[in-house]
Coordinates of C-alpha atoms and ligand atoms in Angstrom, one line a residue:
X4 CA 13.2 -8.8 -13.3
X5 CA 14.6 -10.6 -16.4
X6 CA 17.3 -13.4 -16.9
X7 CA 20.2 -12.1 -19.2
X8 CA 23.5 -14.5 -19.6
X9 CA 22.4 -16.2 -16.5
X10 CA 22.1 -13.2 -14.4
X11 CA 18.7 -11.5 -13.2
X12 CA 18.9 -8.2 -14.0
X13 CA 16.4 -5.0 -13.5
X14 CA 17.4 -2.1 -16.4
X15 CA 20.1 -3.9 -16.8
X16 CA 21.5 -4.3 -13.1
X17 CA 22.6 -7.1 -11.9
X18 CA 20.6 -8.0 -9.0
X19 CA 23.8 -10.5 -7.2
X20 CA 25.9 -7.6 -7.4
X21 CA 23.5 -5.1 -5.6
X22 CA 23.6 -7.7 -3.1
X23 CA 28.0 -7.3 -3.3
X24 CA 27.5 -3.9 -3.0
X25 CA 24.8 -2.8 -0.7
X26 CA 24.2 -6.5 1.6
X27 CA 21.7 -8.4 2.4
X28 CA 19.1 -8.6 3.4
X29 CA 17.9 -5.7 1.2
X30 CA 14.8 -4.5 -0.6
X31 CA 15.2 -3.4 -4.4
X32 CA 12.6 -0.9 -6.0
X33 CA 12.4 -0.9 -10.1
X34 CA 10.9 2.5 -10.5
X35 CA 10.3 1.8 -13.5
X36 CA 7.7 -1.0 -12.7
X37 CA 5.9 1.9 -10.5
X38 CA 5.7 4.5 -13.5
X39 CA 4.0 2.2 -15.7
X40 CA 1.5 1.0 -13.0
X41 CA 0.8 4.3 -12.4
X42 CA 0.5 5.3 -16.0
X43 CA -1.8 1.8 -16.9
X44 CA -4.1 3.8 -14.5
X45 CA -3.8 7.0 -15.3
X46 CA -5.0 5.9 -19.1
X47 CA -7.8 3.4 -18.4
X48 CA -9.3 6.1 -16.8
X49 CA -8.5 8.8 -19.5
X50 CA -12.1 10.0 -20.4
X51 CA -12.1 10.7 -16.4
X52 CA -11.0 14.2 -14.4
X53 CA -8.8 11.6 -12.7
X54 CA -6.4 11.8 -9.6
X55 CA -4.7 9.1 -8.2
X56 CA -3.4 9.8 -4.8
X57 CA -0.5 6.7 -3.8
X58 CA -1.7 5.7 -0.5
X59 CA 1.7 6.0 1.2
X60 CA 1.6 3.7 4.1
X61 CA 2.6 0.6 1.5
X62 CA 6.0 2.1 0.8
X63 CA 7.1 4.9 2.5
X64 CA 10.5 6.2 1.3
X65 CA 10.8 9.4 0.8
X66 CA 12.4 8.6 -2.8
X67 CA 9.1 6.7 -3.4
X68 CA 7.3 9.6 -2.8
X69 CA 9.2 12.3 -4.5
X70 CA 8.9 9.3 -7.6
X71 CA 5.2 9.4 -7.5
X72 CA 5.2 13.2 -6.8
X73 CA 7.4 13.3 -10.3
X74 CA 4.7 11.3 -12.3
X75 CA 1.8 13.2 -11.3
X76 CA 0.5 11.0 -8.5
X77 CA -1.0 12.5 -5.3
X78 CA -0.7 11.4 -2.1
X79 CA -2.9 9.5 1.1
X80 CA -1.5 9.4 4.0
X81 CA -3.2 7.8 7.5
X82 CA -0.9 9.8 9.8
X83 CA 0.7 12.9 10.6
X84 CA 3.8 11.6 9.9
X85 CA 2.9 10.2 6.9
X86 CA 1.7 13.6 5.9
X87 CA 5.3 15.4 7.3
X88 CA 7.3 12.8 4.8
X89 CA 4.7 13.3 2.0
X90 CA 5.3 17.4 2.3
X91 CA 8.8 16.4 2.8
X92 CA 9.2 15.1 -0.7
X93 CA 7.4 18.1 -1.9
X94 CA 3.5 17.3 -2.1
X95 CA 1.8 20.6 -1.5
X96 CA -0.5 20.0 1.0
X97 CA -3.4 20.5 -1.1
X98 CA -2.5 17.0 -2.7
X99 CA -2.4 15.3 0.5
X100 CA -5.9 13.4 1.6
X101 CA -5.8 12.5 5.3
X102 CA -8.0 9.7 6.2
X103 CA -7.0 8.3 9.1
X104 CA -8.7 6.0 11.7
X105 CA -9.6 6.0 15.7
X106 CA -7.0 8.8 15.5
X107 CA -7.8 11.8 18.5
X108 CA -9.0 15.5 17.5
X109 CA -5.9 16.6 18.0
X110 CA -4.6 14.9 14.8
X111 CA -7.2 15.5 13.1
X112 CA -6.8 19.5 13.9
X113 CA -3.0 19.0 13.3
X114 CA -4.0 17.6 9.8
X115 CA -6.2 20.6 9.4
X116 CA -3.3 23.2 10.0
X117 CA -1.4 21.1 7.7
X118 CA -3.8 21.9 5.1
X119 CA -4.7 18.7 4.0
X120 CA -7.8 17.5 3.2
X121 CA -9.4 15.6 5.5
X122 CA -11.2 12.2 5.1
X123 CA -13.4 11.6 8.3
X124 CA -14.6 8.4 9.0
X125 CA -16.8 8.8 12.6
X126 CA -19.6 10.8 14.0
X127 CA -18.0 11.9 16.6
X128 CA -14.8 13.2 15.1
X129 CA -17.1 14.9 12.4
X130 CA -19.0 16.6 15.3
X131 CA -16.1 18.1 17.1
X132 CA -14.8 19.4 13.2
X133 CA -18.1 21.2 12.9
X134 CA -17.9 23.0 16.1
X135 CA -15.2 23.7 15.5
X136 CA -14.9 24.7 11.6
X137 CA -18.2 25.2 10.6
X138 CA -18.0 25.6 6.7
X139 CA -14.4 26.7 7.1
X140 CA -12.9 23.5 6.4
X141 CA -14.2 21.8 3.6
X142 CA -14.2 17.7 4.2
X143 CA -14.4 14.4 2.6
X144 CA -16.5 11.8 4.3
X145 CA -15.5 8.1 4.5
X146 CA -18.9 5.7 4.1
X147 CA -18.9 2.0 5.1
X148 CA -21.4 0.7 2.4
X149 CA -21.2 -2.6 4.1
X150 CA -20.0 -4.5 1.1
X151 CA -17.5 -7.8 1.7
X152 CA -15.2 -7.5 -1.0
X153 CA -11.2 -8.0 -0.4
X154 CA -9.1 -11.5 -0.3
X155 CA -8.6 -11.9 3.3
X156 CA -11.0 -10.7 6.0
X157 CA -7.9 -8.7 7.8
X158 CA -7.7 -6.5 4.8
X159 CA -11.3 -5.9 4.3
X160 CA -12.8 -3.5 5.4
X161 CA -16.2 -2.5 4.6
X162 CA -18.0 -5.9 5.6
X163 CA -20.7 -5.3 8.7
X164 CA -18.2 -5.6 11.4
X165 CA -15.6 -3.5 10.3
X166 CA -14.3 -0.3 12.7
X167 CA -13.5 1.8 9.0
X168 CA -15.8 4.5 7.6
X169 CA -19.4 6.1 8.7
X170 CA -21.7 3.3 7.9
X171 CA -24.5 4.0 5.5
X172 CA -27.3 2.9 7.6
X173 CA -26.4 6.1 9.6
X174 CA -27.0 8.6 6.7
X175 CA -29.8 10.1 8.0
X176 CA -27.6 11.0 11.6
X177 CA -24.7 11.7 9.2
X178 CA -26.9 14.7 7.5
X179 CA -28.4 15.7 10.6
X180 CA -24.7 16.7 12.0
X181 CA -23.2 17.9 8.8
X182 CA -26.5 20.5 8.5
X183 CA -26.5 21.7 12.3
X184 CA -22.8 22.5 12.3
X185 CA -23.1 23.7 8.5
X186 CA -20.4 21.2 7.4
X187 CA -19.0 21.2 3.7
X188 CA -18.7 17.8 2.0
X189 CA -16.7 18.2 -1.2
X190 CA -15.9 14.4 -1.3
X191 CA -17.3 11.4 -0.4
X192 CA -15.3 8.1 -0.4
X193 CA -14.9 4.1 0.5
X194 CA -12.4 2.1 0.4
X195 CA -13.5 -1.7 0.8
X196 CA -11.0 -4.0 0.9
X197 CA -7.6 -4.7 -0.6
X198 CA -7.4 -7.8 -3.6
X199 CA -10.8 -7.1 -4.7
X200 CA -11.0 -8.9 -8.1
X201 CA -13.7 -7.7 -10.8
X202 CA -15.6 -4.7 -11.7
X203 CA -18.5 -5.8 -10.6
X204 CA -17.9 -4.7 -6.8
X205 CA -16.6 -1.3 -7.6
X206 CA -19.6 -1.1 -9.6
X207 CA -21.6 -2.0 -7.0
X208 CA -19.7 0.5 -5.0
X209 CA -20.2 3.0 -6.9
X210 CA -23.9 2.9 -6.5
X211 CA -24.0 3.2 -3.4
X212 CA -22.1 5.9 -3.1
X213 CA -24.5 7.7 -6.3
X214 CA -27.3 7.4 -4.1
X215 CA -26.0 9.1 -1.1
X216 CA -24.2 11.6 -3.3
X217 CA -27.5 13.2 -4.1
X218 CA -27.8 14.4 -0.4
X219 CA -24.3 16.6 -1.0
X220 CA -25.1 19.7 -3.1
X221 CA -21.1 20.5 -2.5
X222 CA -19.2 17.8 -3.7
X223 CA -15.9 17.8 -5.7
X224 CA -14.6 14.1 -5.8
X225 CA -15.3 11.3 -5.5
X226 CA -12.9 8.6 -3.7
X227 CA -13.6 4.9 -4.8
X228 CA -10.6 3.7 -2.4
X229 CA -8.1 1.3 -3.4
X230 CA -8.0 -2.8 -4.1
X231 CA -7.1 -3.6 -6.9
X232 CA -5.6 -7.1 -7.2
X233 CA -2.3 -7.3 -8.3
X234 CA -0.5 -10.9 -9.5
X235 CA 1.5 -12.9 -7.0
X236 CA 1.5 -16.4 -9.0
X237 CA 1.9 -17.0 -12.8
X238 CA -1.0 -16.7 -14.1
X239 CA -3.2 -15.1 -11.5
X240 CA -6.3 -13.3 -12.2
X241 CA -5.5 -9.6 -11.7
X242 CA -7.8 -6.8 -11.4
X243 CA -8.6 -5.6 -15.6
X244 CA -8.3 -2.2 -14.9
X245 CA -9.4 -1.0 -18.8
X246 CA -12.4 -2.6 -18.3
X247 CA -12.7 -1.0 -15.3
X248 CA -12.1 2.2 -16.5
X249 CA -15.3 1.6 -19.2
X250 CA -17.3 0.2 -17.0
X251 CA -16.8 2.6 -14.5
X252 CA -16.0 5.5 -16.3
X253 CA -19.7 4.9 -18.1
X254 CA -21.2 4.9 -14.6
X255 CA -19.5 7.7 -13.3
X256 CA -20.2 10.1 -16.5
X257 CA -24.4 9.0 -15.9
X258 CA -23.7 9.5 -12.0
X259 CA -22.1 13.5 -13.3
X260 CA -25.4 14.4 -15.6
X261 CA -28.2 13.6 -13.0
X262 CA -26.2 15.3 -10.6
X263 CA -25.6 18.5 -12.3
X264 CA -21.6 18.9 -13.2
X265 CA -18.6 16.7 -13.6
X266 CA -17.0 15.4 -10.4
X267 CA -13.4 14.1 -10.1
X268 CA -13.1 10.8 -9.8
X269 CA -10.1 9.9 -7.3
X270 CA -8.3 6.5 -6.1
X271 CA -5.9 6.0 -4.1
X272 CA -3.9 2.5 -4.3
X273 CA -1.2 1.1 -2.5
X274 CA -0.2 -2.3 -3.5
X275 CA -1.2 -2.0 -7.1
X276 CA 1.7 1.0 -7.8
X277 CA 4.1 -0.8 -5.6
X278 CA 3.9 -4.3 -4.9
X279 CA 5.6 -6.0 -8.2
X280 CA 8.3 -3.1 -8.2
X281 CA 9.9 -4.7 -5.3
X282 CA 12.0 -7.6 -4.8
X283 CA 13.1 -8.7 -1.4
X284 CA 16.9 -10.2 -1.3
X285 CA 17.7 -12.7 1.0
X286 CA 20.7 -14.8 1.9
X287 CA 20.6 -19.0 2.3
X288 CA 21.9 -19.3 6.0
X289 CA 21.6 -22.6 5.8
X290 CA 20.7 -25.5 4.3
X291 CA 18.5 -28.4 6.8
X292 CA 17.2 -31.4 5.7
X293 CA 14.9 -32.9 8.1
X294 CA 12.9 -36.4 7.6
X295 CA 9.8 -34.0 6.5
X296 CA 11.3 -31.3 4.4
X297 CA 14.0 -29.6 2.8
X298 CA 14.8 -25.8 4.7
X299 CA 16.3 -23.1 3.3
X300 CA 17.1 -20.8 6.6
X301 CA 17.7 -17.5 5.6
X302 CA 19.2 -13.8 6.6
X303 CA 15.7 -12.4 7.7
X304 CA 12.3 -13.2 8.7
X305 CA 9.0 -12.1 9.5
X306 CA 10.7 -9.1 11.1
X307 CA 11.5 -7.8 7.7
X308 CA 8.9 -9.2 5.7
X309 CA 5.3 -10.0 7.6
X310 CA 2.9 -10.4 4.9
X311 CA 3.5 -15.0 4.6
X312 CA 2.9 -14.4 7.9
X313 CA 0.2 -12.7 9.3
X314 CA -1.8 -12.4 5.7
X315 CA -1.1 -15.7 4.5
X316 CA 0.4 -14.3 1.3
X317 CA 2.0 -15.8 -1.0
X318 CA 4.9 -14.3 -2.3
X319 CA 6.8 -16.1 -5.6
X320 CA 10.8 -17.0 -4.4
X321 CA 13.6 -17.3 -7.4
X322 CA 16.8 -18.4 -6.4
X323 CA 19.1 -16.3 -8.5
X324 CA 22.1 -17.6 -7.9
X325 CA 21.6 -20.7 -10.0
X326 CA 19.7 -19.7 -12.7
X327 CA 20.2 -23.1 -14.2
X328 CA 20.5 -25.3 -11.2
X329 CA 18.2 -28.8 -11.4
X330 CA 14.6 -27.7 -9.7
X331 CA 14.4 -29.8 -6.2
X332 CA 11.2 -28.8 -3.4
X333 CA 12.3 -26.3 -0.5
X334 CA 10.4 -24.8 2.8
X335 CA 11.8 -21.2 2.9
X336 CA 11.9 -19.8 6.5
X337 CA 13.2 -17.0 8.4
X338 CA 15.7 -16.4 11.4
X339 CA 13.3 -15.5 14.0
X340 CA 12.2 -17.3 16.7
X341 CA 9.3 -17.9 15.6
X342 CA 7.8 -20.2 12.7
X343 CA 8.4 -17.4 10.6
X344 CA 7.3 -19.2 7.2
X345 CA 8.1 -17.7 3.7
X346 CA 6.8 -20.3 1.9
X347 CA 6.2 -23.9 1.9
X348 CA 6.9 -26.4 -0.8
X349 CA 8.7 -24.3 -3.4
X350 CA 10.2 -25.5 -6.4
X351 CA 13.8 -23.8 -6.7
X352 CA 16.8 -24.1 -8.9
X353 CA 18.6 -25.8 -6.0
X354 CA 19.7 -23.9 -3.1
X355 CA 23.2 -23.9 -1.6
X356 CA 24.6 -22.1 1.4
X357 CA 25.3 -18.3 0.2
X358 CA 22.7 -18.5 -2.5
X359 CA 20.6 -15.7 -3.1
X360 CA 16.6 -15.7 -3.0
X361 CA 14.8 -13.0 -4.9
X362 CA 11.4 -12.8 -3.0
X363 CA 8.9 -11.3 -4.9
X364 CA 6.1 -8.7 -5.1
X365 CA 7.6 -7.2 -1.7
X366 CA 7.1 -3.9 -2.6
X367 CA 3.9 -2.8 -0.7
X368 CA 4.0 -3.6 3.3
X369 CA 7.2 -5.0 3.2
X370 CA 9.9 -2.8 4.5
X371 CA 6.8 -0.4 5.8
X372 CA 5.6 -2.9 7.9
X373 CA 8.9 -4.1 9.5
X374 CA 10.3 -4.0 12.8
X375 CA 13.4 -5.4 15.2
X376 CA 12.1 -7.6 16.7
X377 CA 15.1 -10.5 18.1
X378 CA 17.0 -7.0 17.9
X379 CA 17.7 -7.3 14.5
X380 CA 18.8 -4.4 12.2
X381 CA 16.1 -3.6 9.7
X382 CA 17.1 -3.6 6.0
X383 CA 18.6 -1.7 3.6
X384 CA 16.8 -0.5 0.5
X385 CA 17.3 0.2 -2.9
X386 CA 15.9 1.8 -5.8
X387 CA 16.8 1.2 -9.4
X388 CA 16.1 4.5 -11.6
X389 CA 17.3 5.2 -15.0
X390 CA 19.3 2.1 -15.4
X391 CA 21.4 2.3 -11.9
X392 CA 20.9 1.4 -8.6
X393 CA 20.6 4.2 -5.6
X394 CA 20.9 3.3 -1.9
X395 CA 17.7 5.1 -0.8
X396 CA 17.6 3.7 3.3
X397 CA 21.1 2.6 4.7
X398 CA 20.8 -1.1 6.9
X399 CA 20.4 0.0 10.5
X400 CA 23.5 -0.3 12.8
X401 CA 23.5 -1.3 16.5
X402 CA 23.2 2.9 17.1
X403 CA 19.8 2.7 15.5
X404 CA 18.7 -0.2 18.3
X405 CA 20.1 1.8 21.3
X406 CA 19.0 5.3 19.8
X407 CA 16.1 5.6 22.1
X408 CA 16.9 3.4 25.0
X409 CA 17.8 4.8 28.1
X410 CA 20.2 3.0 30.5
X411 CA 19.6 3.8 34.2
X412 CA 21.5 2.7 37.2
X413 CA 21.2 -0.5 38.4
Ligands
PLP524 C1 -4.3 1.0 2.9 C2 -5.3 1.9 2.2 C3 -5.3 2.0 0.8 C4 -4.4 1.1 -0.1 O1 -4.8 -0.2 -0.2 P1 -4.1 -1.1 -1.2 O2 -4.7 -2.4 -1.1 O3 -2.6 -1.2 -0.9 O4 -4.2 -0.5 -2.6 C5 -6.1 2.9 0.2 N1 -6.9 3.7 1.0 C6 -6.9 3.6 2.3 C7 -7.8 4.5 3.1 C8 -6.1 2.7 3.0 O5 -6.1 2.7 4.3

């Protein structure tokens, strides 16, 4: 997002008049934000056989995914249904990694005749796979190396406690079932948090997972998960993903020789290909000045946008409306009933009634973790691409609230 004559503009549209044209609330994708994450990536780790499969579940739009599909991304998915959308936009199912979690055998079997590759990340799921598949199936398994890495302790998970992956400590078990049921391992993978900052952990990561690997004669890949920190402030440290791919990379190719053949090395980020793409629009309601504070009530809430809310995120809000308005001190909040909080103590080119609020880096687990709750329509969503902006979900109606209800006689 840039300021030209006064106006914020993505390629060159005008972000107040996607609001004219499409409403608000309203999420707006610059794709071309996503192709040069994705390409930053894809050359820090150039000396690597490297695939980088999207995990969908940050941004699921099925223009999303035909965008990474276009740019040579692969795809994770943690559902089914993830993995019907992904094929839907025209991943082959060979691209597709499955790793879901506490999911029944019946997915996983579903994901099986899907053809994807599945990521298993319990004992017991990967003893029902082997009697039933044997070495038919090839699989990837999903460690726990029990490292605390991530900015928030709901988005970590590998720490002690944590309900994701097969923990290390239970290798010896892990082997024992993988050899009696003849089980083949092409891949091993973690993923250990999300906003983990430096090298250091994935190097520490890494490690680990060299030291198991040596007990899988079959493997492929090599999945080092996801979590790389994006920026939310000015400023903010962000994950150096060059120097990751050196430090990494230099691991990796020692890892390859003592183990006999180059592997693939895979990832498979969310938030770092999505999150500063996307802009969340909102409307000033109203205007309330109380004896503590200054609020800005807007058109939406933590039904649209929960990340302020149950992450304690903070997400950067631009007024632009009033790109040159005098800077006065604002508490942005939602609709709902609820203390629905998008942030506290901002410093915005003042705010009058009708003003729009750019809220940013909503891209990942915005719209894909919205609901209705108060009954409220969830939002419309657009994407720019080559310099023009493309409805790519239309705003939910009142039909879309009563689509599944059933009205019995009372
Ligand atoms: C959510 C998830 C990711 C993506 O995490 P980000 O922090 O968005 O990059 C990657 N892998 C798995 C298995 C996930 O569940």
């Amino acid at each position: 997002m840039e300021i030209k004559n006064n106006a914020y503009q993505i390629q060159g549209v005008d972000l107040n008049k996607v609001v004219k044209e499409f409403g608000s609330p309203v999420y707006v994708y610059d794709a071309n934000k996503i192709i040069d994450q994705l390409t930053t990536l894809k050359n820090a780790f150039s000396n690597q056989k490297i695939k980088i499969k999207y995990a969908a579940k940050a941004l699921t739009n099925i223009s999303i995914l035909k965008l990474m599909k276009k740019h040579g991304a692969g795809v994770d998915v943690v559902s089914v249904q993830e993995a019907k959308l992904a094929l839907k936009a025209g991943f082959e199912p060979g691209d597709i990694l499955f790793t879901p979690n506490c999911v029944s055998f019946e997915e996983i079997q579903q994901g099986v005749e899907m053809g994807l590759t599945i990521n298993i990340d319990n004992i017991s799921i990967l003893e029902q796979f082997g009697h039933k598949y044997h070495n038919s199936v090839p699989c990837c398994i999903r460690l726990n190396p029990h490292i605390m890495a991530g900015g928030n302790s709901k988005i970590s998970t590998g720490h002690v406690d944590s309900k994701f992956g097969i923990s290390i400590y239970q290798l010896p078990h892990l082997l024992r079932v993988i050899k009696t049921n003849n089980i083949d391992v092409i891949g091993l993978h973690m993923h250990t948090g999300s906003d983990i900052l430096d090298a250091e952990v994935f190097l520490k990561i890494a490690d680990i997972l060299y030291g198991v690997a040596r007990d899988f004669p079959n493997l492929e890949f090599i999945d080092f998960g996801s979590g790389f920190k994006v920026g939310y402030k000015e400023n903010d440290i962000t994950t150096n993903v060059y120097d990751l791919g050196v430090k990494l990379g230099k691991s990796f190719d020692k890892f390859c020789e003592s183990y006999g053949r180059k592997l693939e090395m895979w990832f498979e980020p969310g938030k770092y290909l999505v999150s500063e793409s996307g802009y969340f629009l909102v409307k000033a309601n109203v205007i309330k000045t109380t004896p503590a504070t200054v609020f800005v009530g807007v058109d939406s809430g933590m039904n649209h946008l929960l990340r302020p809310m149950m992450y304690d995120a903070y997400h950067e809000i631009v007024n632009i409306s009033n790109a040159k308005g005098t800077q006065r001190v604002y508490t942005i909040v939602g609709y709902i009933c609820e203390t629905d909080t998008f942030g506290w103590d901002r410093k915005l080119n003042e705010v009058r009634e009708g003003d729009i609020l750019a809220i940013k880096n909503a891209g990942a687990y915005g719209f894909s973790m919205s609901s209705n709750y108060n009954s409220r329509y969830r939002p419309a969503e657009v994407l720019i691409y080559e310099g023009k902006a493309h409805l790519i979900r239309e705003r939910e109606t009142m039909d879309d609230i009563l689509r599944n209800q059933v009205e019995i006689d009372i």
